[in-house]
Amino acid sequence: MFPETSSKSSASPAEPKGKRPPVLVDGVTLNGPTLDIREAESFLRDAMPIIMEEAVRKATDVKEKVCEWRSPEQLKEVLDLELRDGGEANPKILQRCRDAIRYSVKTGHPRFFNQLYAGLDPYSLVGRFITEALNPSLYTYEVAPVFILTEEAVLKKMIEIIGWTEGGDGLFSPGGSVSNMYAVNVARYQRCPNVKELGLSAMPRLVMFTSEECHYSVAKAAAFLGIGTKNVYVIRSDKRGKMIPAEFEKQVQRAKDEGALPFMVNATAGTTILGAFDPLEEIADICERHSLWMADSVAWNPHKMLLAGLQCCAFMVRGQTDILQRCHSANASYLFQQDKFYDISYDTGDKSIQCSRKPDAFKFWLMWKALGTKGLEERVDRALAMARYLAEEIKKREGFRLVMEPEYANVCFWYIPPSLRSTPEGPDASTPPQPQVAPVVKERMMKKGSMLVGYQPHGDKVNFFRQIIISPQVSREDMDFLLDEINTLGKDL
Amino acid sequence: MFPETSSKSSASPAEPKGKRPPVLVDGVTLNGPTLDIREAESFLRDAMPIIMEEAVRKATDVKEKVCEWRSPEQLKEVLDLELRDGGEANPKILQRCRDAIRYSVKTGHPRFFNQLYAGLDPYSLVGRFITEALNPSLYTYEVAPVFILTEEAVLKKMIEIIGWTEGGDGLFSPGGSVSNMYAVNVARYQRCPNVKELGLSAMPRLVMFTSEECHYSVAKAAAFLGIGTKNVYVIRSDKRGKMIPAEFEKQVQRAKDEGALPFMVNATAGTTILGAFDPLEEIADICERHSLWMADSVAWNPHKMLLAGLQCCAFMVRGQTDILQRCHSANASYLFQQDKFYDISYDTGDKSIQCSRKPDAFKFWLMWKALGTKGLEERVDRALAMARYLAEEIKKREGFRLVMEPEYANVCFWYIPPSLRSTPEGPDASTPPQPQVAPVVKERMMKKGSMLVGYQPHGDKVNFFRQIIISPQVSREDMDFLLDEINTLGKDL
């Protein structure tokens, strides 16, 4: 089973002193590395200018396209996706890099407005290049000392900004959805500590609450964590998209009357579509009356408005607490040895549901160092001012109608092509918007590659555009362009 | 609330035609971008040589240190972690980059043996630089066409290699632990489809099985998904670390006798510490008899032995099935619009528990293209041959003792310093190893920075080293060095 090591003695007399003859095991020569790191570096040096020119410079140039649309069928043909037995030479791989960049959507382009993230921050990007090159995993101090400490420093500052004077604990997770799952798990553990061991089948029916405007990850969390989507009691929101506190308290009472155990509410600061802020204080008061979890934890995604780059998501719990550790730990002996020579409170990995974990805080830390808190604040202020500018422009322009005044960076509006405007003198308020307008305009902008903006139906409202303003690369001129371009693309409808 | 847009009419006659006067909203000037992309590029160009020299060239140079040890207290002082109101100039930030790299562990170093991943593959790294620069999220084809298709292509090939001739479905997840959670959720949904809506409190007590040698993420999954850690029935393994099938069947029977509902078993191909392979065929036969989930899904981490870089973790389910979609979907209207103009089966995001998701398959696809399946296979073969070489060397050397013959890339062994060897002529088999040896040797190697290798106690066995061989940068000479160095560091103990 383990054959003898056979030495093929091919060492010539000219070989440097001390060099040993090659060792063959199972037909494999084991002397020396098989990956030539100088060749590897040379490939990297050839690839970097392509990345810099195509994925950074052109990708952020307002004069270039946001996307180069191809249908799935066309793109499969162009990319030659199949993986074969034989490898390909470096020039071919470099061409594949160019193609991959060419046909990718440029999310760092000033006119990428499609999601709740956008833009490119150079400090964050350098942070990401560093961590990708170093390839750390965040379980223990011994293998990721710098990244354990930068995560701690970032969390400390975020907790300070949240305003938890009593302190807090936290970790970075792979996405806001996962952060919401952490919140559900910690809240339920706080209420029923033996759920970790015994599971939900030994518990009363647990009920959680959220508004109808919440992110869809709350339903995913309920399903994944075994709570069940029907045990998420959905609370009505007002016209502006804010949870109605009185409705919340009614639902809590309903759960109690049913004999269920209400344990948490998810409140949203900036809903996905409308950008609405739930009335946090009033909700918190109700939580206090009924011992529900809410302001006890915060999920905050700096990869959105703060441009830290996907993914950068903090989950934080209030107070001097070891609940993350108690709730999630499994004490793996091969990672979290108790007989280490350093302070093992820095081995934070067992707070997490992950084992290997990316150092997502580092890029944010580096960017924060470069810009300062004031620099970050200015970016947010500017994005909000830009949203207000856009809203005013929409009100001024014929054929555009605000869904509502923006409260945050989400500006929601309809476009009504001339043929569908009922009265030549306007206003459009008397004309019902048409659901097919937004999808057609969207198709045309994607095929043209001029910009990307999202749309969706929402409640009783037919498809409307949701414009999100995030990046400091965006200017007033881009707002004007957005409206002009929608009109250009849709005026014949 | 929304103040009038005030135009500061400062346009001079010399201004280019068409240029509009600056617009101020809430004191913020909105004309033009505030992030100068040329300055950003210039910073990137300054940073790249540092990354290439420090985080790539030196970090993979066998003559450099694997780590530059500092205690948490020392390192905090060196790094100046605090985040302040004001920002810092670029030269300072570049120095921070150098420091962060300097004090980080070099996981791409040929003598980093500490975890189940190691090494640096240049193709994967270029893939990662591309995706970090483009910053895509993998929910919809419209924003990530290239990355949706490369994920599909990679999964197709992996499913082919697994041997599911009937096909399969899958997705990349943020870590093998999360993949294991997917497995538990899908298995439970398959068995009790209404668990998604009703939750576990409406179900019988669900029981899952795993061996005592399994990864600790199985316990984490049971806790997180509401199953409860006590409902994970742990099956004894044999001396080599393999699950004992007869014990498994006994536990299934026990669960049934208790009136619980057994629904899945986690079988491991390469256990964390010993590298043991559970007897998959025999376990599968038992699963078939009792309708349990097992070979129906596979979690496979190419970031480990295949060097795809953290994180790269596929979760796959067998057959022509839409179970991932049914089990995890929440149908968010703002992402998964049904009235799009392209084939929305490419909008794969709702299969996932995440919302934003990193394109982890792309780097693997690019590397696979460059090396071919044969190139990947050769790497694995060589790592296994290297493990066999090391095991033979351990058997030859006084003071070293194998815990067991390796079956995979994990070589587990004790080091016994001369003073603790009972008989001058050896062998060491008569001497009980001492638990304090490995931690002291580890401390010394970390402070010296010469290499990194893990250790742990395991069952009734005191601390032993677990050497993992993965990277093609590793040579036979590094294996010899490992043993020499342990002896050098520990011979006075």
PDB file of C-alpha atoms in Angstrom, chain A residues 2 20 23 26 29-35 37 40-41 43 48 57 60 69-72 75-76 80-88 90 96 103-105 107 114-115 117 122-123 125 128-129 132 134-135 137 139 141-143 145 147 152 157 174 177 185 188 196-200 215-216 220 223-231 272 310-311 328 332 334-335 337 339 341 346 350 352-358 365 369-370 372-374 382 388-389 392 406 442-443 446-447 455-456 463 472-473 475-477 480, chain B residues 2 20 23 26 29-35 37 40-41 43 48 57 60 69-72 75-76 80-88 90 103-105 107 114-115 117 122-123 125-126 128-129 132 134-135 137 139 141-143 145 147 152 157 174 177 185 188 196-200 215-216 220 223-231 272 310-311 328 332 334 337 339 341 346 350 352-358 365 369-370 372-374 382 388 392 405-406 439 442-443 446-447 455-456 463 472-473 475-477 480:
ATOM      1  CA  PHE A   2       2.854   2.378   0.754  1.00  0.00           C
ATOM      2  CA  ARG A  20      19.860  15.225  -3.323  1.00  0.00           C
ATOM      3  CA  VAL A  23      12.750  10.919  -5.113  1.00  0.00           C
ATOM      4  CA  ASP A  26       4.050   6.314  -7.117  1.00  0.00           C
ATOM      5  CA  THR A  29       8.979  13.102  -8.664  1.00  0.00           C
ATOM      6  CA  LEU A  30       8.942  14.896  -5.347  1.00  0.00           C
ATOM      7  CA  ASN A  31      12.064  17.016  -5.519  1.00  0.00           C
ATOM      8  CA  GLY A  32      11.556  20.735  -5.839  1.00  0.00           C
ATOM      9  CA  PRO A  33       8.294  22.599  -6.272  1.00  0.00           C
ATOM     10  CA  THR A  34       6.255  21.895  -9.421  1.00  0.00           C
ATOM     11  CA  LEU A  35       4.762  25.358  -9.448  1.00  0.00           C
ATOM     12  CA  ILE A  37       6.591  30.958  -8.666  1.00  0.00           C
ATOM     13  CA  ALA A  40       3.383  32.608 -11.747  1.00  0.00           C
ATOM     14  CA  GLU A  41       4.539  36.152 -11.048  1.00  0.00           C
ATOM     15  CA  PHE A  43       1.602  35.687 -15.499  1.00  0.00           C
ATOM     16  CA  MET A  48      -2.536  43.201 -14.062  1.00  0.00           C
ATOM     17  CA  ARG A  57     -10.261  52.376 -15.954  1.00  0.00           C
ATOM     18  CA  THR A  60     -15.553  53.300 -14.412  1.00  0.00           C
ATOM     19  CA  TRP A  69     -25.400  42.630 -23.500  1.00  0.00           C
ATOM     20  CA  ARG A  70     -25.387  39.066 -24.837  1.00  0.00           C
ATOM     21  CA  SER A  71     -28.122  36.514 -24.315  1.00  0.00           C
ATOM     22  CA  PRO A  72     -27.149  33.416 -22.308  1.00  0.00           C
ATOM     23  CA  LEU A  75     -22.501  34.400 -24.310  1.00  0.00           C
ATOM     24  CA  LYS A  76     -21.982  30.666 -23.834  1.00  0.00           C
ATOM     25  CA  ASP A  80     -16.335  28.590 -24.578  1.00  0.00           C
ATOM     26  CA  LEU A  81     -17.127  27.525 -21.058  1.00  0.00           C
ATOM     27  CA  GLU A  82     -16.392  23.819 -21.209  1.00  0.00           C
ATOM     28  CA  LEU A  83     -13.666  22.450 -18.961  1.00  0.00           C
ATOM     29  CA  ARG A  84     -11.404  19.942 -20.683  1.00  0.00           C
ATOM     30  CA  ASP A  85      -8.659  17.496 -19.821  1.00  0.00           C
ATOM     31  CA  GLY A  86      -5.885  19.637 -21.266  1.00  0.00           C
ATOM     32  CA  GLY A  87      -4.875  23.092 -20.113  1.00  0.00           C
ATOM     33  CA  GLU A  88      -4.472  26.278 -22.108  1.00  0.00           C
ATOM     34  CA  ASN A  90      -1.174  31.874 -20.878  1.00  0.00           C
ATOM     35  CA  ARG A  96     -10.335  34.774 -21.467  1.00  0.00           C
ATOM     36  CA  TYR A 103     -19.115  40.893 -21.044  1.00  0.00           C
ATOM     37  CA  SER A 104     -19.474  41.586 -17.359  1.00  0.00           C
ATOM     38  CA  VAL A 105     -21.698  44.326 -16.048  1.00  0.00           C
ATOM     39  CA  THR A 107     -20.955  47.724 -11.288  1.00  0.00           C
ATOM     40  CA  ASN A 114     -29.400  48.662 -10.482  1.00  0.00           C
ATOM     41  CA  GLN A 115     -28.724  47.459  -6.949  1.00  0.00           C
ATOM     42  CA  TYR A 117     -24.461  48.850  -4.074  1.00  0.00           C
ATOM     43  CA  PRO A 122      -9.661  52.397  -4.661  1.00  0.00           C
ATOM     44  CA  TYR A 123      -8.709  51.873  -1.021  1.00  0.00           C
ATOM     45  CA  LEU A 125     -10.046  47.548  -3.806  1.00  0.00           C
ATOM     46  CA  ARG A 128      -9.270  43.294  -1.349  1.00  0.00           C
ATOM     47  CA  PHE A 129      -6.281  42.632  -3.580  1.00  0.00           C
ATOM     48  CA  GLU A 132      -6.948  37.807  -1.972  1.00  0.00           C
ATOM     49  CA  LEU A 134      -2.669  36.560   1.261  1.00  0.00           C
ATOM     50  CA  ASN A 135      -5.705  34.253   1.301  1.00  0.00           C
ATOM     51  CA  SER A 137      -9.087  32.657   6.971  1.00  0.00           C
ATOM     52  CA  TYR A 139     -10.808  31.578  12.617  1.00  0.00           C
ATOM     53  CA  TYR A 141      -5.213  34.747  15.625  1.00  0.00           C
ATOM     54  CA  GLU A 142      -2.384  32.393  14.802  1.00  0.00           C
ATOM     55  CA  VAL A 143      -3.205  32.380  11.074  1.00  0.00           C
ATOM     56  CA  PRO A 145      -3.472  38.191  13.311  1.00  0.00           C
ATOM     57  CA  PHE A 147      -7.322  40.534  10.117  1.00  0.00           C
ATOM     58  CA  GLU A 152     -12.162  44.042  16.101  1.00  0.00           C
ATOM     59  CA  LYS A 157     -16.073  51.857  15.907  1.00  0.00           C
ATOM     60  CA  PRO A 174     -21.154  36.676   4.142  1.00  0.00           C
ATOM     61  CA  SER A 177     -29.139  37.796   4.728  1.00  0.00           C
ATOM     62  CA  ASN A 185     -30.599  32.567  16.016  1.00  0.00           C
ATOM     63  CA  ARG A 188     -34.110  32.638  19.901  1.00  0.00           C
ATOM     64  CA  LYS A 196     -29.237  24.839  20.759  1.00  0.00           C
ATOM     65  CA  GLU A 197     -29.188  21.348  22.176  1.00  0.00           C
ATOM     66  CA  LEU A 198     -32.806  20.282  22.062  1.00  0.00           C
ATOM     67  CA  GLY A 199     -33.989  21.918  18.876  1.00  0.00           C
ATOM     68  CA  LEU A 200     -37.308  23.508  18.068  1.00  0.00           C
ATOM     69  CA  HIS A 215     -36.069  42.341   2.971  1.00  0.00           C
ATOM     70  CA  TYR A 216     -36.882  38.859   1.679  1.00  0.00           C
ATOM     71  CA  LYS A 220     -35.429  32.878   4.144  1.00  0.00           C
ATOM     72  CA  ALA A 223     -37.384  28.824   6.683  1.00  0.00           C
ATOM     73  CA  PHE A 224     -33.703  27.955   7.088  1.00  0.00           C
ATOM     74  CA  LEU A 225     -33.629  28.154  10.856  1.00  0.00           C
ATOM     75  CA  GLY A 226     -36.649  25.898  11.204  1.00  0.00           C
ATOM     76  CA  ILE A 227     -39.003  28.619  12.460  1.00  0.00           C
ATOM     77  CA  GLY A 228     -41.233  28.328   9.388  1.00  0.00           C
ATOM     78  CA  THR A 229     -42.357  31.168   7.148  1.00  0.00           C
ATOM     79  CA  LYS A 230     -45.895  31.037   8.557  1.00  0.00           C
ATOM     80  CA  ASN A 231     -44.491  31.879  11.961  1.00  0.00           C
ATOM     81  CA  THR A 272     -35.167  47.571   0.069  1.00  0.00           C
ATOM     82  CA  LEU A 310     -19.033  42.974  -1.784  1.00  0.00           C
ATOM     83  CA  GLN A 311     -19.130  41.482   0.756  1.00  0.00           C
ATOM     84  CA  HIS A 328     -22.611  29.272  17.934  1.00  0.00           C
ATOM     85  CA  ALA A 332     -13.286  22.164  17.428  1.00  0.00           C
ATOM     86  CA  TYR A 334      -7.964  21.125  15.911  1.00  0.00           C
ATOM     87  CA  LEU A 335      -8.511  24.896  15.678  1.00  0.00           C
ATOM     88  CA  GLN A 337      -6.708  24.466  21.200  1.00  0.00           C
ATOM     89  CA  ASP A 339      -3.095  25.125  25.425  1.00  0.00           C
ATOM     90  CA  PHE A 341       0.747  30.318  24.270  1.00  0.00           C
ATOM     91  CA  TYR A 346      -8.449  36.423  19.957  1.00  0.00           C
ATOM     92  CA  ASP A 350     -16.135  29.857  17.049  1.00  0.00           C
ATOM     93  CA  SER A 352     -19.308  32.168  13.650  1.00  0.00           C
ATOM     94  CA  ILE A 353     -21.436  29.592  11.860  1.00  0.00           C
ATOM     95  CA  GLN A 354     -18.699  29.430   9.242  1.00  0.00           C
ATOM     96  CA  CYS A 355     -15.367  27.687   9.573  1.00  0.00           C
ATOM     97  CA  SER A 356     -13.191  29.406   6.959  1.00  0.00           C
ATOM     98  CA  ARG A 357     -14.255  33.042   6.804  1.00  0.00           C
ATOM     99  CA  LYS A 358     -13.028  35.887   4.622  1.00  0.00           C
ATOM    100  CA  TRP A 365     -10.713  49.440   7.699  1.00  0.00           C
ATOM    101  CA  LYS A 369      -8.278  55.028   7.483  1.00  0.00           C
ATOM    102  CA  ALA A 370      -7.882  56.779   4.133  1.00  0.00           C
ATOM    103  CA  GLY A 372     -11.751  59.185   7.894  1.00  0.00           C
ATOM    104  CA  THR A 373     -15.203  59.122   9.402  1.00  0.00           C
ATOM    105  CA  LYS A 374     -15.799  62.572   7.946  1.00  0.00           C
ATOM    106  CA  ARG A 382     -23.868  63.802  -0.977  1.00  0.00           C
ATOM    107  CA  ARG A 388     -33.286  65.024  -3.366  1.00  0.00           C
ATOM    108  CA  TYR A 389     -32.087  66.706  -6.521  1.00  0.00           C
ATOM    109  CA  GLU A 392     -37.109  67.610  -7.642  1.00  0.00           C
ATOM    110  CA  PRO A 406     -37.692  59.920  -1.011  1.00  0.00           C
ATOM    111  CA  LYS A 442     -35.066  48.277 -19.134  1.00  0.00           C
ATOM    112  CA  GLU A 443     -34.582  45.877 -22.045  1.00  0.00           C
ATOM    113  CA  MET A 446     -29.483  46.874 -21.315  1.00  0.00           C
ATOM    114  CA  LYS A 447     -29.132  46.234 -25.023  1.00  0.00           C
ATOM    115  CA  TYR A 455     -37.779  48.307 -11.509  1.00  0.00           C
ATOM    116  CA  GLN A 456     -40.417  46.221  -9.797  1.00  0.00           C
ATOM    117  CA  ASN A 463     -43.818  48.472 -12.201  1.00  0.00           C
ATOM    118  CA  PRO A 472     -19.232  59.435  -5.333  1.00  0.00           C
ATOM    119  CA  GLN A 473     -18.483  58.925  -9.031  1.00  0.00           C
ATOM    120  CA  SER A 475     -22.800  63.486 -10.619  1.00  0.00           C
ATOM    121  CA  ARG A 476     -25.804  65.723 -11.107  1.00  0.00           C
ATOM    122  CA  GLU A 477     -25.228  65.279 -14.837  1.00  0.00           C
ATOM    123  CA  ASP A 480     -30.184  64.445 -15.714  1.00  0.00           C
TER     124      ASP A 480
ATOM    125  CA  PHE B   2     -36.881  69.109   0.381  1.00  0.00           C
ATOM    126  CA  ARG B  20     -24.143  73.884 -16.496  1.00  0.00           C
ATOM    127  CA  VAL B  23     -26.071  72.796  -8.284  1.00  0.00           C
ATOM    128  CA  ASP B  26     -28.290  70.970   1.347  1.00  0.00           C
ATOM    129  CA  THR B  29     -22.314  70.618  -4.728  1.00  0.00           C
ATOM    130  CA  LEU B  30     -23.659  67.975  -7.050  1.00  0.00           C
ATOM    131  CA  ASN B  31     -21.893  68.749 -10.300  1.00  0.00           C
ATOM    132  CA  GLY B  32     -19.280  66.271 -11.418  1.00  0.00           C
ATOM    133  CA  PRO B  33     -18.044  63.219  -9.573  1.00  0.00           C
ATOM    134  CA  THR B  34     -16.298  63.749  -6.238  1.00  0.00           C
ATOM    135  CA  LEU B  35     -14.179  60.646  -6.649  1.00  0.00           C
ATOM    136  CA  ILE B  37     -10.990  58.026 -10.922  1.00  0.00           C
ATOM    137  CA  ALA B  40      -7.891  56.315  -7.777  1.00  0.00           C
ATOM    138  CA  GLU B  41      -6.029  54.564 -10.579  1.00  0.00           C
ATOM    139  CA  PHE B  43      -3.217  54.948  -6.030  1.00  0.00           C
ATOM    140  CA  MET B  48       0.166  46.995  -6.955  1.00  0.00           C
ATOM    141  CA  ARG B  57       6.838  37.177  -4.327  1.00  0.00           C
ATOM    142  CA  THR B  60       5.786  32.502  -1.444  1.00  0.00           C
ATOM    143  CA  TRP B  69       4.961  36.849  15.110  1.00  0.00           C
ATOM    144  CA  ARG B  70       3.647  39.653  17.314  1.00  0.00           C
ATOM    145  CA  SER B  71       1.383  39.239  20.289  1.00  0.00           C
ATOM    146  CA  PRO B  72      -2.052  40.878  20.013  1.00  0.00           C
ATOM    147  CA  LEU B  75       0.527  44.173  16.981  1.00  0.00           C
ATOM    148  CA  LYS B  76      -2.199  46.599  18.033  1.00  0.00           C
ATOM    149  CA  ASP B  80      -2.462  51.856  15.025  1.00  0.00           C
ATOM    150  CA  LEU B  81      -5.911  50.415  14.438  1.00  0.00           C
ATOM    151  CA  GLU B  82      -8.113  53.261  15.634  1.00  0.00           C
ATOM    152  CA  LEU B  83     -10.461  54.837  13.123  1.00  0.00           C
ATOM    153  CA  ARG B  84     -10.576  58.615  13.347  1.00  0.00           C
ATOM    154  CA  ASP B  85     -12.551  61.514  11.942  1.00  0.00           C
ATOM    155  CA  GLY B  86      -9.829  62.635   9.566  1.00  0.00           C
ATOM    156  CA  GLY B  87      -8.396  60.626   6.698  1.00  0.00           C
ATOM    157  CA  GLU B  88      -4.794  59.833   5.900  1.00  0.00           C
ATOM    158  CA  ASN B  90      -1.825  57.941   0.317  1.00  0.00           C
ATOM    159  CA  TYR B 103       2.516  40.871   9.953  1.00  0.00           C
ATOM    160  CA  SER B 104       0.126  38.548   8.173  1.00  0.00           C
ATOM    161  CA  VAL B 105       0.700  34.824   8.013  1.00  0.00           C
ATOM    162  CA  THR B 107      -0.658  31.066   3.679  1.00  0.00           C
ATOM    163  CA  ASN B 114      -1.408  24.680   9.304  1.00  0.00           C
ATOM    164  CA  GLN B 115      -4.788  24.267   7.666  1.00  0.00           C
ATOM    165  CA  TYR B 117      -5.717  24.860   2.455  1.00  0.00           C
ATOM    166  CA  PRO B 122      -1.673  32.481 -10.109  1.00  0.00           C
ATOM    167  CA  TYR B 123      -4.682  31.771 -12.321  1.00  0.00           C
ATOM    168  CA  LEU B 125      -5.485  34.842  -8.045  1.00  0.00           C
ATOM    169  CA  VAL B 126      -6.000  36.666 -11.330  1.00  0.00           C
ATOM    170  CA  ARG B 128     -10.011  36.877  -7.881  1.00  0.00           C
ATOM    171  CA  PHE B 129      -8.481  40.218  -8.800  1.00  0.00           C
ATOM    172  CA  GLU B 132     -12.872  42.038  -6.883  1.00  0.00           C
ATOM    173  CA  LEU B 134     -15.756  44.128 -11.100  1.00  0.00           C
ATOM    174  CA  ASN B 135     -17.540  43.581  -7.769  1.00  0.00           C
ATOM    175  CA  SER B 137     -23.184  39.826  -7.136  1.00  0.00           C
ATOM    176  CA  TYR B 139     -28.308  36.850  -8.008  1.00  0.00           C
ATOM    177  CA  TYR B 141     -28.068  37.128 -15.096  1.00  0.00           C
ATOM    178  CA  GLU B 142     -28.696  40.789 -15.780  1.00  0.00           C
ATOM    179  CA  VAL B 143     -25.949  41.940 -13.404  1.00  0.00           C
ATOM    180  CA  PRO B 145     -23.936  37.163 -16.872  1.00  0.00           C
ATOM    181  CA  PHE B 147     -20.323  34.676 -13.509  1.00  0.00           C
ATOM    182  CA  GLU B 152     -23.050  26.695 -14.212  1.00  0.00           C
ATOM    183  CA  LYS B 157     -18.208  19.429 -14.685  1.00  0.00           C
ATOM    184  CA  PRO B 174     -19.514  30.842   1.554  1.00  0.00           C
ATOM    185  CA  SER B 177     -19.938  24.728   6.823  1.00  0.00           C
ATOM    186  CA  ASN B 185     -32.014  21.942   4.981  1.00  0.00           C
ATOM    187  CA  ARG B 188     -35.219  17.893   5.789  1.00  0.00           C
ATOM    188  CA  LYS B 196     -40.468  25.462   5.178  1.00  0.00           C
ATOM    189  CA  GLU B 197     -43.815  27.014   6.044  1.00  0.00           C
ATOM    190  CA  LEU B 198     -44.722  25.403   9.338  1.00  0.00           C
ATOM    191  CA  GLY B 199     -41.346  25.069  10.985  1.00  0.00           C
ATOM    192  CA  LEU B 200     -39.999  22.299  13.173  1.00  0.00           C
ATOM    193  CA  HIS B 215     -16.287  18.227  10.884  1.00  0.00           C
ATOM    194  CA  TYR B 216     -17.615  20.432  13.664  1.00  0.00           C
ATOM    195  CA  LYS B 220     -23.224  23.983  14.083  1.00  0.00           C
ATOM    196  CA  ALA B 223     -27.938  24.090  16.193  1.00  0.00           C
ATOM    197  CA  PHE B 224     -28.483  26.819  13.603  1.00  0.00           C
ATOM    198  CA  LEU B 225     -31.214  25.037  11.687  1.00  0.00           C
ATOM    199  CA  GLY B 226     -33.199  24.324  14.836  1.00  0.00           C
ATOM    200  CA  ILE B 227     -32.617  20.572  14.812  1.00  0.00           C
ATOM    201  CA  GLY B 228     -30.668  20.685  18.070  1.00  0.00           C
ATOM    202  CA  THR B 229     -27.228  19.220  18.710  1.00  0.00           C
ATOM    203  CA  LYS B 230     -28.694  16.389  20.799  1.00  0.00           C
ATOM    204  CA  ASN B 231     -30.601  15.241  17.750  1.00  0.00           C
ATOM    205  CA  THR B 272     -10.648  16.879   9.208  1.00  0.00           C
ATOM    206  CA  LEU B 310     -10.769  30.973  -0.109  1.00  0.00           C
ATOM    207  CA  GLN B 311     -13.658  30.687  -0.562  1.00  0.00           C
ATOM    208  CA  HIS B 328     -34.886  28.259  -0.499  1.00  0.00           C
ATOM    209  CA  ALA B 332     -38.256  38.912  -4.152  1.00  0.00           C
ATOM    210  CA  TYR B 334     -37.295  43.649  -7.008  1.00  0.00           C
ATOM    211  CA  GLN B 337     -39.054  40.034 -11.966  1.00  0.00           C
ATOM    212  CA  ASP B 339     -41.514  40.043 -16.984  1.00  0.00           C
ATOM    213  CA  PHE B 341     -36.942  39.837 -21.703  1.00  0.00           C
ATOM    214  CA  TYR B 346     -30.554  32.068 -15.425  1.00  0.00           C
ATOM    215  CA  ASP B 350     -33.266  32.475  -5.278  1.00  0.00           C
ATOM    216  CA  SER B 352     -29.479  30.533  -2.294  1.00  0.00           C
ATOM    217  CA  ILE B 353     -29.963  31.564   1.311  1.00  0.00           C
ATOM    218  CA  GLN B 354     -27.835  34.604   0.529  1.00  0.00           C
ATOM    219  CA  CYS B 355     -28.922  37.681  -1.364  1.00  0.00           C
ATOM    220  CA  SER B 356     -25.641  39.185  -2.569  1.00  0.00           C
ATOM    221  CA  ARG B 357     -23.267  36.337  -3.317  1.00  0.00           C
ATOM    222  CA  LYS B 358     -19.666  36.344  -4.495  1.00  0.00           C
ATOM    223  CA  TRP B 365     -13.065  28.066 -13.806  1.00  0.00           C
ATOM    224  CA  LYS B 369      -9.074  26.274 -18.048  1.00  0.00           C
ATOM    225  CA  ALA B 370      -5.358  26.957 -17.560  1.00  0.00           C
ATOM    226  CA  GLY B 372      -7.011  21.276 -17.473  1.00  0.00           C
ATOM    227  CA  THR B 373      -8.510  18.419 -15.522  1.00  0.00           C
ATOM    228  CA  LYS B 374      -5.229  16.543 -15.935  1.00  0.00           C
ATOM    229  CA  ARG B 382       1.617  14.591  -6.161  1.00  0.00           C
ATOM    230  CA  ARG B 388       3.365   8.847   1.567  1.00  0.00           C
ATOM    231  CA  GLU B 392       7.941   6.701   5.325  1.00  0.00           C
ATOM    232  CA  GLU B 405      -0.693   5.204   8.155  1.00  0.00           C
ATOM    233  CA  PRO B 406      -2.090   8.083   6.109  1.00  0.00           C
ATOM    234  CA  PRO B 439       2.303  23.226  21.927  1.00  0.00           C
ATOM    235  CA  LYS B 442       4.426  25.158  17.855  1.00  0.00           C
ATOM    236  CA  GLU B 443       5.121  28.251  19.933  1.00  0.00           C
ATOM    237  CA  MET B 446       5.668  30.601  15.280  1.00  0.00           C
ATOM    238  CA  LYS B 447       8.092  32.888  17.050  1.00  0.00           C
ATOM    239  CA  TYR B 455      -1.607  19.969  16.320  1.00  0.00           C
ATOM    240  CA  GLN B 456      -4.482  18.782  18.460  1.00  0.00           C
ATOM    241  CA  ASN B 463      -1.511  16.271  21.172  1.00  0.00           C
ATOM    242  CA  PRO B 472       2.538  22.247  -5.682  1.00  0.00           C
ATOM    243  CA  GLN B 473       5.067  24.712  -4.280  1.00  0.00           C
ATOM    244  CA  SER B 475       8.835  19.806  -2.290  1.00  0.00           C
ATOM    245  CA  ARG B 476      10.369  16.705  -0.788  1.00  0.00           C
ATOM    246  CA  GLU B 477      12.962  19.024   0.721  1.00  0.00           C
ATOM    247  CA  ASP B 480      12.660  16.749   5.287  1.00  0.00           C
TER     248      ASP B 480
END
